[in-house]
Amino acid sequence: MSLVQEIVDVTLPNKKYQILIGPGLHQSLPDHMHSLQGEHVILITDDKVAGFWLKPFASQMSNIVSRLDEIVVREGEPSKSVETCNQLWQKMLEMGADRRTIVVALGGGVVGDLAGFLAASFARGIRFVQIPTSLLAQVDSSVGGKVGINLPQSKNMVGAFWQPESVIIDPLVLQTLDEPNFRAGMAEVIKYGLIMDDEFFHFLKSSVDPIRGRDPQILAKVIAWCCRCKAQVVEEDEKETSGRRVILNYGHTYGHAIENVFGYGTFLHGEAIAIGMTCAARLAMELGMVDSDFLKSQTELFLEFGLPVECPENRHDELLDAMKRDKKVAAGKLSLILPTRIGNVVSMAAPSDEKIRNSLVN
Amino acid sequence: MSLVQEIVDVTLPNKKYQILIGPGLHQSLPDHMHSLQGEHVILITDDKVAGFWLKPFASQMSNIVSRLDEIVVREGEPSKSVETCNQLWQKMLEMGADRRTIVVALGGGVVGDLAGFLAASFARGIRFVQIPTSLLAQVDSSVGGKVGINLPQSKNMVGAFWQPESVIIDPLVLQTLDEPNFRAGMAEVIKYGLIMDDEFFHFLKSSVDPIRGRDPQILAKVIAWCCRCKAQVVEEDEKETSGRRVILNYGHTYGHAIENVFGYGTFLHGEAIAIGMTCAARLAMELGMVDSDFLKSQTELFLEFGLPVECPENRHDELLDAMKRDKKVAAGKLSLILPTRIGNVVSMAAPSDEKIRNSLVN
């Protein structure tokens, strides 16, 4: 019996791969990870995920690989550093990694970004498989090929576009995800509905209870829907050159500024993004692009999943400055992604500072 | 008047660019670097090259760019380190680099590899222009897109395939190249004749004097010929997957072992490669693949350019061990590139240790 419930095909100019999604997939890895057969695999995870999931995944993989090495990094953003990278490049070398070695990332966004960049850069690029274990990673960071690490002054400043060989998603692993991170992941889930798919938005609205209960079948459906949305955008604009990919940044210019000003850790990324989308919707309303029903509808769904929708402090000038420093500012001009209706957003030049400042408060 | 004497087109699946070659090109950069027009450029060079060439190049470029920043690293291999990279990523950020910034590498192989990797990894990859100033870089490392840095235990272990926007080669800059490095570059020049073009080999044989005299017109012709050879190989096998690109490694498995055992710095890369090609030719003769005329002809041309052809010390077991550890050893099997005639080489499984050991001595 195959445990694959959903398959998402990702077709890029130079790479085609599949995202396999199914509750319980981790119990039948050998059936779904043929590319690892007989190979040297380096499994990279963090100490939090390792406690729950390293053994189940590693024991399955060890049945098919020729050699399995494990690297466990500390949980959290600081592991996405040049220092960690440097240590791990050397560790990979000590483990006998060569051009045929395959890196498997088992973890959330941090592990995926770090392991992906190690794979992209070791021996000028080796193969890479993603097994995302957080909701955020399953619906966002594991699709699209963005990998990278942080510089002290700037997140994700060093990296590559490096596509995986395949992505394996088991919604059962979300059973061990803490509530704040599950919630934060839902912000990105809802985002797909808002930016490109009203049908999905309404599906989420009608499925609040089973999603909150982490029903594996419903989650598989939700995750697959998100992956299809993201894959579609990425297929149109793999390397963020045509402009299509910017729609994924709905709420992100505000969100990054919030993370930046209030300090990483005060809000989870998804929480900051939920606040950011709320501000963006408020601005769109102020500009006459959407009516108050839009803002109400969006806000209600955020609140159903326990997401914050308000900036807690009065630091508007700092937030505005941080927004203007965002790395998506091209040639000094700030652009924002704003909604026109549920299921559609547009990129536009920012209006006056005054208007942006107003959008920060309810 | 255009100073471009030769143009080599490089056509890869996802990138097409030109190598412009001409004596005096550095005096008319604005005519040939249209892609820099109005852009933020970060020029990376080393302190040795800077002494001769930073001012002439920078002053030309500053006429067309919107902002020019300069980074000068220490001359030599240690600059290809993770530490230097880390410093320079941060420096680029401080200089306001973003996705539109263009990195220009002005220097030899070290500068090209380092600057290329910085460009490949900063903001997930930004544009990059090569202005190689050593003969080796002009005929080898600036063509083909290999960029990278070293780990303490292994050269070029971290890197990417990252193609430049264009390559600008002015043979006049070779006037300031020291004799040992000019000589070492000639080893790679002669290699192209040996591995794929007997006509080129005979052209070199008949042009020893003007080449040694660094006649700019002859050098432009020689460099263009090499770039065309290398481009042809790279076009067939950009990412070293089909196997075609391995022919470029003629002499390199021996050469890397020599560099490794005797210490980097004892021999320049090209010198080690010349010794390596001599050993490989000796092995091919032992195996009946070429006759003694081949070895004689190859050796004579090396000697004409002052290149070494003998291992100076009796450390054969160490050399053999180092060869077996070479990163081109696939699945534990050592392959060697051996000649069959002037203008052709083949890749084959290594014969007995005994035979390899014999090939190390004259």
XYZ file of C-alpha atoms in Angstrom:
724
model
C 0.000 0.000 0.000
C 1.369 3.333 -0.985
C 1.129 6.022 1.627
C 1.461 8.823 -0.875
C -1.744 10.833 -0.790
C -0.691 13.743 -2.988
C 2.009 14.328 -5.589
C 3.039 17.800 -6.702
C 5.191 18.001 -9.833
C 7.644 20.863 -10.019
C 8.909 21.489 -13.543
C 11.709 23.989 -13.936
C 13.844 24.735 -16.992
C 16.717 22.584 -15.731
C 15.124 20.391 -13.144
C 12.000 18.358 -12.627
C 11.142 16.871 -9.270
C 8.272 15.638 -7.182
C 6.903 16.580 -3.801
C 5.396 13.471 -2.212
C 2.889 14.083 0.544
C 1.230 11.471 2.725
C 0.487 10.756 6.368
C 2.792 7.978 7.536
C 5.249 8.367 4.641
C 8.122 8.223 7.108
C 7.326 4.567 7.705
C 7.891 3.637 4.065
C 10.822 5.791 3.034
C 12.627 3.075 1.058
C 9.639 2.893 -1.316
C 9.816 6.613 -1.977
C 13.484 7.504 -1.866
C 14.890 5.419 -4.714
C 17.485 8.051 -5.465
C 19.231 7.227 -2.169
C 19.654 3.543 -3.081
C 23.274 2.524 -2.572
C 24.487 6.085 -2.034
C 26.433 7.911 0.648
C 23.918 10.057 2.493
C 24.527 12.836 5.002
C 21.404 13.495 7.026
C 21.320 16.977 8.555
C 18.859 17.843 11.297
C 18.627 19.941 14.483
C 18.652 18.805 18.094
C 14.969 19.489 18.602
C 13.764 17.546 15.572
C 16.351 14.845 16.265
C 14.720 14.050 19.599
C 11.498 13.096 17.862
C 12.345 12.068 14.348
C 16.002 11.256 13.744
C 15.766 7.589 14.708
C 12.592 6.769 12.739
C 13.935 8.393 9.574
C 17.541 7.243 9.911
C 16.617 3.615 10.543
C 14.455 3.571 7.410
C 17.148 5.159 5.301
C 19.913 2.941 6.563
C 18.114 0.043 4.880
C 18.868 1.378 1.432
C 21.919 3.649 1.522
C 25.506 2.460 1.367
C 26.550 4.753 4.172
C 24.576 7.083 6.413
C 26.208 9.924 8.335
C 24.302 12.219 10.656
C 24.896 15.863 11.525
C 22.862 17.467 14.290
C 23.002 21.261 14.601
C 21.501 23.444 17.303
C 17.904 24.375 16.813
C 17.291 27.955 15.748
C 18.320 30.732 13.420
C 21.927 31.136 14.713
C 22.782 27.829 13.006
C 22.328 29.556 9.643
C 25.745 31.205 10.088
C 28.966 31.260 8.118
C 30.680 29.680 11.142
C 28.337 26.676 11.207
C 28.686 26.336 7.463
C 32.446 26.327 7.722
C 32.386 23.624 10.407
C 29.965 21.488 8.428
C 31.840 21.777 5.135
C 34.841 20.370 6.963
C 32.761 17.723 8.698
C 31.328 16.622 5.355
C 34.861 16.288 4.036
C 35.845 14.201 7.060
C 32.802 12.014 6.442
C 34.196 11.295 2.998
C 31.630 13.347 1.098
C 32.284 13.613 -2.617
C 30.351 14.625 -5.713
C 28.019 11.641 -5.467
C 27.057 12.216 -1.821
C 23.440 13.207 -1.170
C 22.472 15.667 1.565
C 19.115 15.039 3.234
C 17.624 17.935 5.228
C 15.335 16.733 8.015
C 13.885 19.735 9.796
C 12.305 23.144 9.499
C 13.309 26.165 7.476
C 16.638 26.680 9.207
C 17.808 23.130 8.557
C 16.514 23.201 4.985
C 18.188 26.514 4.183
C 21.486 25.522 5.795
C 21.625 21.966 4.435
C 20.556 23.237 1.035
C 23.345 25.785 0.937
C 25.863 23.149 2.044
C 24.648 20.957 -0.824
C 24.704 23.851 -3.297
C 28.279 24.765 -2.452
C 30.063 21.537 -1.518
C 32.136 20.247 -4.447
C 30.360 22.905 -6.576
C 26.974 21.402 -5.867
C 25.737 17.968 -4.844
C 22.286 16.366 -4.688
C 19.872 17.274 -1.988
C 16.568 15.885 -0.629
C 14.194 17.832 1.607
C 12.163 16.279 4.408
C 10.533 19.363 5.965
C 9.169 18.854 9.467
C 7.577 22.234 10.245
C 4.411 23.472 8.625
C 6.236 26.575 7.398
C 8.926 24.510 5.716
C 6.386 22.095 4.236
C 4.360 24.819 2.549
C 7.021 27.380 1.824
C 10.737 27.028 2.277
C 11.031 23.463 0.937
C 9.529 24.520 -2.412
C 11.309 26.916 -4.708
C 14.975 26.202 -4.293
C 15.992 29.177 -2.195
C 18.743 28.099 0.179
C 21.141 30.183 2.187
C 22.617 31.461 5.378
C 22.613 34.768 7.265
C 25.233 37.438 7.686
C 25.215 39.150 11.077
C 23.637 42.236 9.502
C 21.266 40.595 7.072
C 19.205 37.429 6.768
C 19.592 35.066 3.809
C 22.250 37.311 2.289
C 24.466 34.420 1.185
C 22.899 31.590 -0.730
C 21.884 29.999 -3.987
C 18.958 28.750 -5.996
C 19.402 25.012 -5.579
C 16.561 22.655 -6.329
C 16.134 19.379 -4.438
C 15.985 15.938 -6.055
C 12.719 15.363 -4.252
C 10.713 16.533 -1.260
C 9.110 14.091 1.158
C 6.352 15.496 3.366
C 4.704 13.501 6.114
C 1.988 15.532 7.897
C 2.240 13.135 10.835
C 5.498 14.799 11.864
C 3.447 17.923 12.592
C 2.050 16.117 15.644
C 5.227 17.035 17.492
C 5.357 20.642 16.264
C 4.742 23.168 19.049
C 1.622 25.296 18.869
C 3.288 28.669 18.134
C 5.145 27.212 15.152
C 2.055 25.453 13.850
C 0.177 28.734 14.126
C 2.968 30.654 12.416
C 2.967 28.153 9.561
C -0.738 28.822 9.075
C 0.029 32.459 8.264
C 1.886 31.370 5.126
C -0.847 28.822 4.350
C -3.529 31.516 4.451
C -1.282 33.782 2.397
C -1.593 31.460 -0.638
C -5.371 31.825 -0.509
C -5.109 35.587 -0.253
C -2.563 36.125 -3.009
C -3.729 33.667 -5.650
C -6.571 31.299 -4.824
C -9.898 32.365 -3.315
C -11.183 28.784 -3.505
C -8.368 27.747 -1.186
C -9.130 30.650 1.149
C -12.738 29.494 1.462
C -11.656 25.875 1.893
C -9.496 26.980 4.834
C -12.394 28.957 6.274
C -14.560 25.850 6.173
C -11.858 23.562 7.598
C -10.692 25.447 10.660
C -11.525 22.688 13.144
C -9.858 19.709 11.436
C -6.796 21.843 10.639
C -6.515 23.033 14.228
C -6.934 19.383 15.273
C -4.055 18.567 12.883
C -6.048 15.953 11.019
C -3.371 14.325 8.847
C -5.548 13.825 5.756
C -6.770 17.413 5.774
C -3.245 18.662 6.403
C -1.955 16.621 3.477
C -4.569 18.310 1.288
C -3.721 21.779 2.635
C 0.008 21.275 2.208
C -0.381 19.927 -1.327
C -2.566 22.903 -2.238
C 0.077 25.312 -0.938
C 2.890 23.469 -2.723
C 0.922 23.613 -5.987
C 0.422 27.357 -5.565
C 4.072 27.955 -4.799
C 5.291 25.595 -7.533
C 3.167 27.489 -10.060
C 4.759 30.795 -9.076
C 8.257 29.336 -8.988
C 7.795 27.678 -12.388
C 6.957 31.080 -13.829
C 9.847 32.857 -12.131
C 12.423 30.434 -10.739
C 15.085 32.999 -10.004
C 13.023 36.031 -9.128
C 13.777 37.778 -12.381
C 10.390 38.197 -14.098
C 8.730 39.790 -11.100
C 6.021 37.130 -10.691
C 7.649 35.693 -7.597
C 7.246 38.935 -5.660
C 3.585 38.166 -4.959
C 4.854 35.648 -2.405
C 6.097 38.630 -0.429
C 2.614 39.799 0.551
C 3.011 41.093 4.110
C 6.750 40.434 4.055
C 8.134 43.977 3.787
C 6.124 44.927 6.869
C 6.896 41.545 8.458
C 10.655 41.781 7.988
C 10.613 45.275 9.466
C 8.672 44.002 12.488
C 11.133 41.120 12.986
C 13.976 43.553 12.630
C 12.750 46.313 14.925
C 11.302 44.128 17.673
C 14.139 41.624 17.432
C 14.075 38.157 15.967
C 12.434 35.932 18.517
C 9.792 38.395 19.684
C 7.606 37.204 16.857
C 7.896 34.031 14.852
C 8.250 34.735 11.121
C 4.657 33.691 10.414
C 3.337 35.876 13.197
C 5.203 38.918 11.885
C 3.864 38.140 8.404
C 0.277 37.971 9.688
C 0.675 41.417 11.209
C 2.333 42.547 7.962
C -0.540 41.271 5.813
C -2.956 43.064 8.101
C -1.067 46.353 7.671
C -0.868 45.812 3.899
C -4.620 45.168 3.741
C -5.247 48.303 5.770
C -3.115 50.307 3.361
C -4.947 48.792 0.388
C -8.227 49.798 1.998
C -6.956 53.327 2.596
C -6.004 53.454 -1.099
C -9.446 52.236 -2.131
C -8.152 48.939 -3.520
C -10.233 46.713 -1.246
C -13.220 47.346 0.976
C -13.610 46.726 4.690
C -15.085 43.255 4.062
C -11.743 42.116 2.700
C -9.868 43.238 5.789
C -12.517 41.697 8.028
C -12.457 38.372 6.219
C -8.662 38.156 6.277
C -8.446 39.209 9.905
C -11.069 36.718 11.024
C -9.205 33.803 9.522
C -5.922 34.901 11.121
C -7.687 35.129 14.476
C -9.257 31.666 14.034
C -5.721 30.285 13.986
C -4.541 32.434 16.887
C -2.385 34.712 14.768
C -1.591 38.261 15.897
C -2.866 41.138 13.773
C -1.545 44.188 15.613
C 1.854 45.798 16.131
C 2.301 45.792 19.895
C 4.351 48.959 20.236
C 4.513 52.439 18.998
C 7.748 52.383 17.008
C 6.452 53.557 13.675
C 9.419 55.596 12.530
C 11.767 52.703 13.115
C 9.438 50.351 11.264
C 9.214 52.722 8.326
C 13.013 53.043 8.206
C 13.414 49.275 8.358
C 10.926 48.849 5.503
C 12.958 51.214 3.386
C 16.105 49.192 4.037
C 14.446 45.929 2.970
C 16.534 44.037 0.466
C 13.642 43.972 -1.975
C 13.939 47.731 -2.369
C 15.192 48.106 -5.949
C 17.226 51.191 -6.763
C 16.018 52.970 -3.633
C 12.313 52.625 -4.453
C 10.124 50.750 -2.015
C 7.493 48.502 -3.583
C 4.691 46.826 -1.711
C 2.478 43.866 -2.491
C -1.122 44.912 -1.917
C -4.390 42.984 -2.296
C -7.152 43.833 -4.768
C -9.501 41.006 -3.683
C -9.255 37.608 -2.024
C -7.080 35.623 -4.452
C -5.189 38.514 -6.029
C -2.415 40.933 -5.162
C -0.415 43.494 -7.123
C 3.037 44.982 -6.708
C 3.071 48.749 -6.576
C 5.270 51.695 -5.657
C 4.779 52.640 -2.033
C 2.585 55.662 -1.351
C 3.570 58.461 1.047
C 5.335 57.715 4.344
C 2.279 59.182 6.037
C -0.008 56.567 4.512
C 2.368 53.726 5.381
C 2.644 54.985 8.945
C -1.137 55.057 9.205
C -1.363 51.468 8.014
C 0.638 50.339 11.049
C -2.178 51.124 13.477
C -5.652 49.783 13.687
C 39.254 52.008 -33.552
C 38.328 48.804 -31.801
C 41.145 47.107 -29.987
C 39.425 43.740 -29.966
C 41.597 41.329 -31.907
C 39.741 38.092 -31.133
C 36.254 37.206 -29.917
C 35.433 33.793 -28.469
C 31.736 32.984 -28.089
C 30.792 30.706 -25.228
C 27.327 29.205 -25.618
C 25.948 27.268 -22.692
C 22.418 25.983 -22.121
C 21.501 28.912 -19.848
C 24.111 31.487 -20.684
C 25.835 32.981 -23.660
C 28.775 35.286 -23.281
C 31.826 36.603 -25.067
C 35.514 36.573 -24.331
C 37.073 39.703 -25.838
C 40.799 39.580 -26.430
C 43.010 42.410 -27.611
C 46.282 44.118 -26.755
C 45.489 47.497 -25.211
C 41.861 46.638 -24.412
C 42.338 48.106 -20.950
C 42.567 51.529 -22.512
C 39.115 51.324 -24.051
C 37.074 49.523 -21.415
C 33.977 51.745 -21.724
C 33.602 50.584 -25.346
C 33.621 46.964 -24.293
C 31.908 46.828 -20.928
C 28.443 48.109 -21.779
C 26.918 45.878 -19.133
C 28.552 48.026 -16.438
C 26.889 51.232 -17.705
C 25.178 52.999 -14.809
C 25.617 50.092 -12.404
C 27.110 49.630 -8.957
C 30.380 47.770 -9.479
C 32.626 46.118 -6.911
C 36.090 45.582 -8.322
C 38.038 42.828 -6.560
C 41.787 42.451 -7.046
C 44.898 41.501 -5.077
C 47.651 43.723 -3.738
C 50.179 42.589 -6.326
C 47.973 43.198 -9.350
C 46.654 46.399 -7.765
C 50.133 47.911 -7.811
C 50.267 47.669 -11.598
C 46.718 47.649 -12.856
C 44.115 48.844 -10.383
C 44.373 52.511 -11.321
C 44.296 52.084 -15.122
C 41.264 49.779 -14.951
C 39.399 51.610 -12.191
C 39.749 55.011 -13.835
C 38.333 53.652 -17.090
C 35.429 51.984 -15.342
C 34.573 54.957 -13.186
C 33.645 56.785 -16.407
C 30.643 54.565 -16.951
C 29.484 53.039 -13.656
C 27.209 54.750 -11.156
C 29.389 53.728 -8.238
C 32.711 51.928 -8.065
C 33.947 50.197 -4.913
C 37.292 48.465 -4.661
C 38.346 45.480 -2.597
C 42.020 44.508 -2.475
C 42.891 41.105 -0.993
C 46.319 39.689 -0.253
C 48.018 38.008 -3.150
C 48.118 34.235 -3.002
C 46.155 31.091 -2.325
C 45.362 31.790 1.378
C 42.902 34.464 0.216
C 40.689 31.690 -1.153
C 39.520 30.913 2.388
C 36.177 30.813 4.157
C 37.462 33.566 6.464
C 38.234 35.949 3.597
C 34.892 35.126 2.019
C 33.080 35.891 5.248
C 34.829 39.257 5.565
C 34.112 40.151 1.956
C 30.437 39.159 2.065
C 30.080 41.616 4.924
C 32.147 44.240 3.166
C 29.965 43.937 0.073
C 26.926 44.458 2.256
C 28.506 47.554 3.808
C 29.231 48.828 0.314
C 25.519 48.623 -0.370
C 25.691 45.650 -2.714
C 22.328 44.315 -3.816
C 21.009 42.017 -6.531
C 21.928 44.448 -9.291
C 25.535 44.934 -8.206
C 28.201 43.569 -10.554
C 31.425 41.993 -9.294
C 34.487 42.502 -11.482
C 37.451 40.187 -10.857
C 40.758 41.781 -11.825
C 43.552 39.297 -11.231
C 44.787 35.762 -11.571
C 43.135 32.484 -10.700
C 42.866 33.174 -6.986
C 41.054 36.478 -7.469
C 38.818 35.007 -10.178
C 37.856 31.978 -8.083
C 37.231 34.023 -4.946
C 35.387 36.916 -6.611
C 33.400 34.432 -8.680
C 32.281 32.549 -5.593
C 31.367 35.806 -3.863
C 29.252 36.701 -6.893
C 27.706 33.222 -7.055
C 26.656 33.281 -3.416
C 25.877 36.920 -2.570
C 22.110 37.535 -2.641
C 21.799 34.060 -4.235
C 23.943 35.071 -7.178
C 24.810 38.370 -8.829
C 26.492 39.287 -12.111
C 30.193 38.875 -12.576
C 32.814 39.999 -15.101
C 36.279 38.487 -15.395
C 39.400 40.462 -16.271
C 42.113 37.819 -15.887
C 45.636 39.156 -15.542
C 47.755 35.996 -15.394
C 48.363 33.749 -18.377
C 46.926 30.797 -16.441
C 43.711 32.662 -15.667
C 43.427 33.975 -19.225
C 43.629 30.531 -20.799
C 42.084 28.379 -18.121
C 40.391 29.530 -14.956
C 38.475 32.456 -16.477
C 36.713 30.123 -18.930
C 34.307 27.469 -17.777
C 32.542 28.937 -14.791
C 34.285 27.049 -12.017
C 34.555 29.312 -8.988
C 35.307 28.467 -5.400
C 37.381 28.574 -2.285
C 39.527 26.122 -0.339
C 38.950 24.251 2.885
C 42.083 23.766 4.996
C 42.179 20.097 3.980
C 41.169 20.393 0.358
C 41.432 22.849 -2.503
C 38.349 24.162 -4.317
C 36.075 22.072 -2.124
C 33.460 24.809 -1.756
C 32.203 26.535 -4.856
C 29.786 26.765 -7.723
C 29.467 26.755 -11.469
C 28.889 30.439 -12.112
C 29.354 31.867 -15.574
C 30.548 35.447 -16.118
C 28.667 38.082 -18.098
C 31.797 38.617 -20.131
C 35.549 38.132 -20.020
C 37.958 40.891 -21.007
C 41.516 39.805 -21.793
C 44.299 42.247 -22.516
C 47.578 40.450 -23.267
C 49.447 43.671 -22.467
C 48.848 43.056 -18.767
C 51.118 40.013 -19.106
C 54.056 42.431 -19.436
C 54.032 42.740 -15.649
C 53.613 39.020 -14.949
C 56.683 37.460 -13.344
C 58.613 34.873 -15.323
C 57.737 31.798 -13.198
C 54.019 32.523 -13.517
C 54.288 33.169 -17.238
C 56.126 29.865 -17.610
C 53.557 28.041 -15.481
C 50.753 29.428 -17.620
C 52.484 27.995 -20.680
C 52.057 24.483 -19.240
C 48.279 24.821 -19.538
C 48.643 26.443 -22.963
C 50.660 23.495 -24.255
C 48.168 21.118 -22.631
C 45.426 22.232 -25.047
C 47.622 21.260 -27.987
C 48.380 17.911 -26.433
C 44.829 16.955 -25.452
C 42.825 18.200 -28.430
C 44.599 20.152 -31.142
C 47.811 19.031 -32.834
C 47.707 22.069 -35.143
C 47.913 24.296 -32.073
C 50.776 22.216 -30.687
C 52.747 22.748 -33.901
C 51.860 26.443 -33.947
C 53.344 26.765 -30.456
C 56.422 24.856 -31.543
C 56.943 27.336 -34.381
C 56.247 30.403 -32.223
C 58.492 29.845 -29.233
C 60.465 33.059 -29.648
C 57.622 35.570 -30.026
C 55.731 33.889 -27.192
C 58.747 34.013 -24.910
C 59.163 37.647 -25.935
C 55.504 38.170 -24.960
C 54.565 39.619 -28.316
C 51.038 40.910 -27.631
C 49.579 39.986 -31.030
C 50.904 36.429 -30.859
C 49.754 36.118 -27.266
C 46.263 37.288 -28.221
C 46.189 34.555 -30.843
C 47.486 31.922 -28.418
C 45.029 32.924 -25.692
C 42.080 32.952 -28.093
C 43.063 29.511 -29.363
C 43.145 28.166 -25.791
C 39.835 29.802 -24.888
C 38.221 28.274 -27.974
C 39.527 24.837 -26.993
C 38.312 25.171 -23.455
C 34.965 26.687 -24.465
C 34.390 23.731 -26.794
C 34.942 21.273 -23.951
C 32.862 23.277 -21.494
C 30.010 23.644 -23.995
C 29.881 19.863 -24.247
C 30.045 19.285 -20.509
C 29.400 22.450 -18.516
C 29.038 20.794 -15.146
C 31.414 17.885 -15.448
C 28.641 15.348 -15.785
C 29.123 13.796 -19.237
C 32.758 12.969 -18.705
C 34.055 15.093 -21.602
C 35.495 17.727 -19.299
C 37.899 15.263 -17.689
C 40.306 15.551 -20.618
C 41.273 18.942 -19.197
C 42.788 17.036 -16.288
C 45.671 15.647 -18.340
C 48.633 15.669 -15.948
C 46.469 16.931 -13.092
C 46.146 13.794 -10.951
C 49.932 13.568 -10.870
C 50.220 17.343 -10.580
C 47.854 17.654 -7.627
C 49.734 14.874 -5.849
C 53.018 16.685 -6.448
C 51.593 19.969 -5.108
C 50.197 18.099 -2.154
C 53.272 16.073 -1.201
C 55.910 18.731 -1.819
C 53.714 21.481 -0.421
C 51.891 24.209 -2.274
C 54.453 26.829 -3.135
C 57.304 24.440 -3.971
C 55.941 24.235 -7.480
C 53.539 26.585 -9.198
C 50.433 24.771 -10.418
C 51.575 24.874 -14.036
C 54.990 23.499 -13.125
C 53.451 20.594 -11.221
C 51.163 19.941 -14.180
C 54.108 19.894 -16.597
C 55.792 17.247 -14.457
C 52.433 15.446 -14.245
C 51.965 15.412 -18.013
C 55.492 14.052 -18.378
C 54.717 11.212 -15.950
C 51.411 10.513 -17.716
C 53.164 10.396 -21.084
C 55.758 8.022 -19.658
C 52.997 5.750 -18.372
C 51.246 5.865 -21.751
C 54.523 4.864 -23.397
C 54.979 2.001 -20.933
C 51.443 0.854 -21.821
C 52.208 1.020 -25.541
C 49.774 3.875 -26.176
C 52.338 6.331 -27.542
C 55.886 5.947 -28.781
C 59.028 7.640 -27.539
C 58.672 10.393 -30.178
C 55.552 11.613 -28.424
C 57.309 11.905 -25.076
C 60.291 13.574 -26.718
C 58.171 16.098 -28.585
C 56.125 16.987 -25.508
C 59.186 17.241 -23.282
C 61.078 19.433 -25.738
C 58.289 21.992 -25.839
C 58.060 22.076 -22.042
C 61.808 22.650 -21.850
C 61.650 25.425 -24.465
C 59.471 27.339 -22.019
C 61.621 26.498 -19.007
C 59.119 24.077 -17.476
C 60.296 21.285 -15.148
C 59.742 17.705 -16.260
C 61.123 15.697 -13.354
C 60.021 14.974 -9.792
C 62.893 16.291 -7.679
C 62.661 13.823 -4.804
C 62.173 10.187 -4.112
C 58.786 10.189 -2.386
C 56.958 7.824 -4.648
C 54.799 6.056 -2.087
C 53.502 9.360 -0.803
C 52.788 10.551 -4.329
C 50.926 7.334 -5.128
C 48.853 7.686 -1.947
C 48.066 11.314 -2.749
C 46.983 10.341 -6.273
C 44.563 7.814 -4.837
C 43.060 10.450 -2.571
C 42.489 12.840 -5.486
C 38.947 14.197 -5.526
C 38.472 12.946 -9.047
C 38.691 9.362 -7.796
C 35.129 8.098 -8.333
C 33.894 5.324 -6.054
C 37.443 4.482 -5.002
C 38.712 3.858 -8.545
C 41.559 5.990 -9.821
C 41.268 7.068 -13.448
C 43.998 8.730 -15.440
C 43.996 10.852 -18.572
C 46.584 9.420 -20.934
C 47.656 10.511 -24.422
C 47.260 8.419 -27.570
C 48.890 10.966 -29.908
C 49.500 14.716 -30.039
C 45.985 16.151 -30.008
C 44.181 13.309 -28.251
C 43.868 11.821 -24.788
C 41.645 9.173 -23.226
C 40.417 8.557 -19.712
C 41.211 5.078 -18.406
C 41.316 3.062 -15.209
C 44.748 3.281 -13.625
C 47.059 0.304 -14.164
C 49.016 -1.355 -11.325
C 50.640 0.709 -8.577
C 53.950 -0.651 -9.838
C 53.431 0.889 -13.269
C 52.344 4.231 -11.824
C 55.357 4.257 -9.527
C 57.642 3.590 -12.498
C 56.120 6.489 -14.387
C 57.319 8.893 -11.695
C 60.978 8.452 -12.631
C 62.764 9.168 -15.827
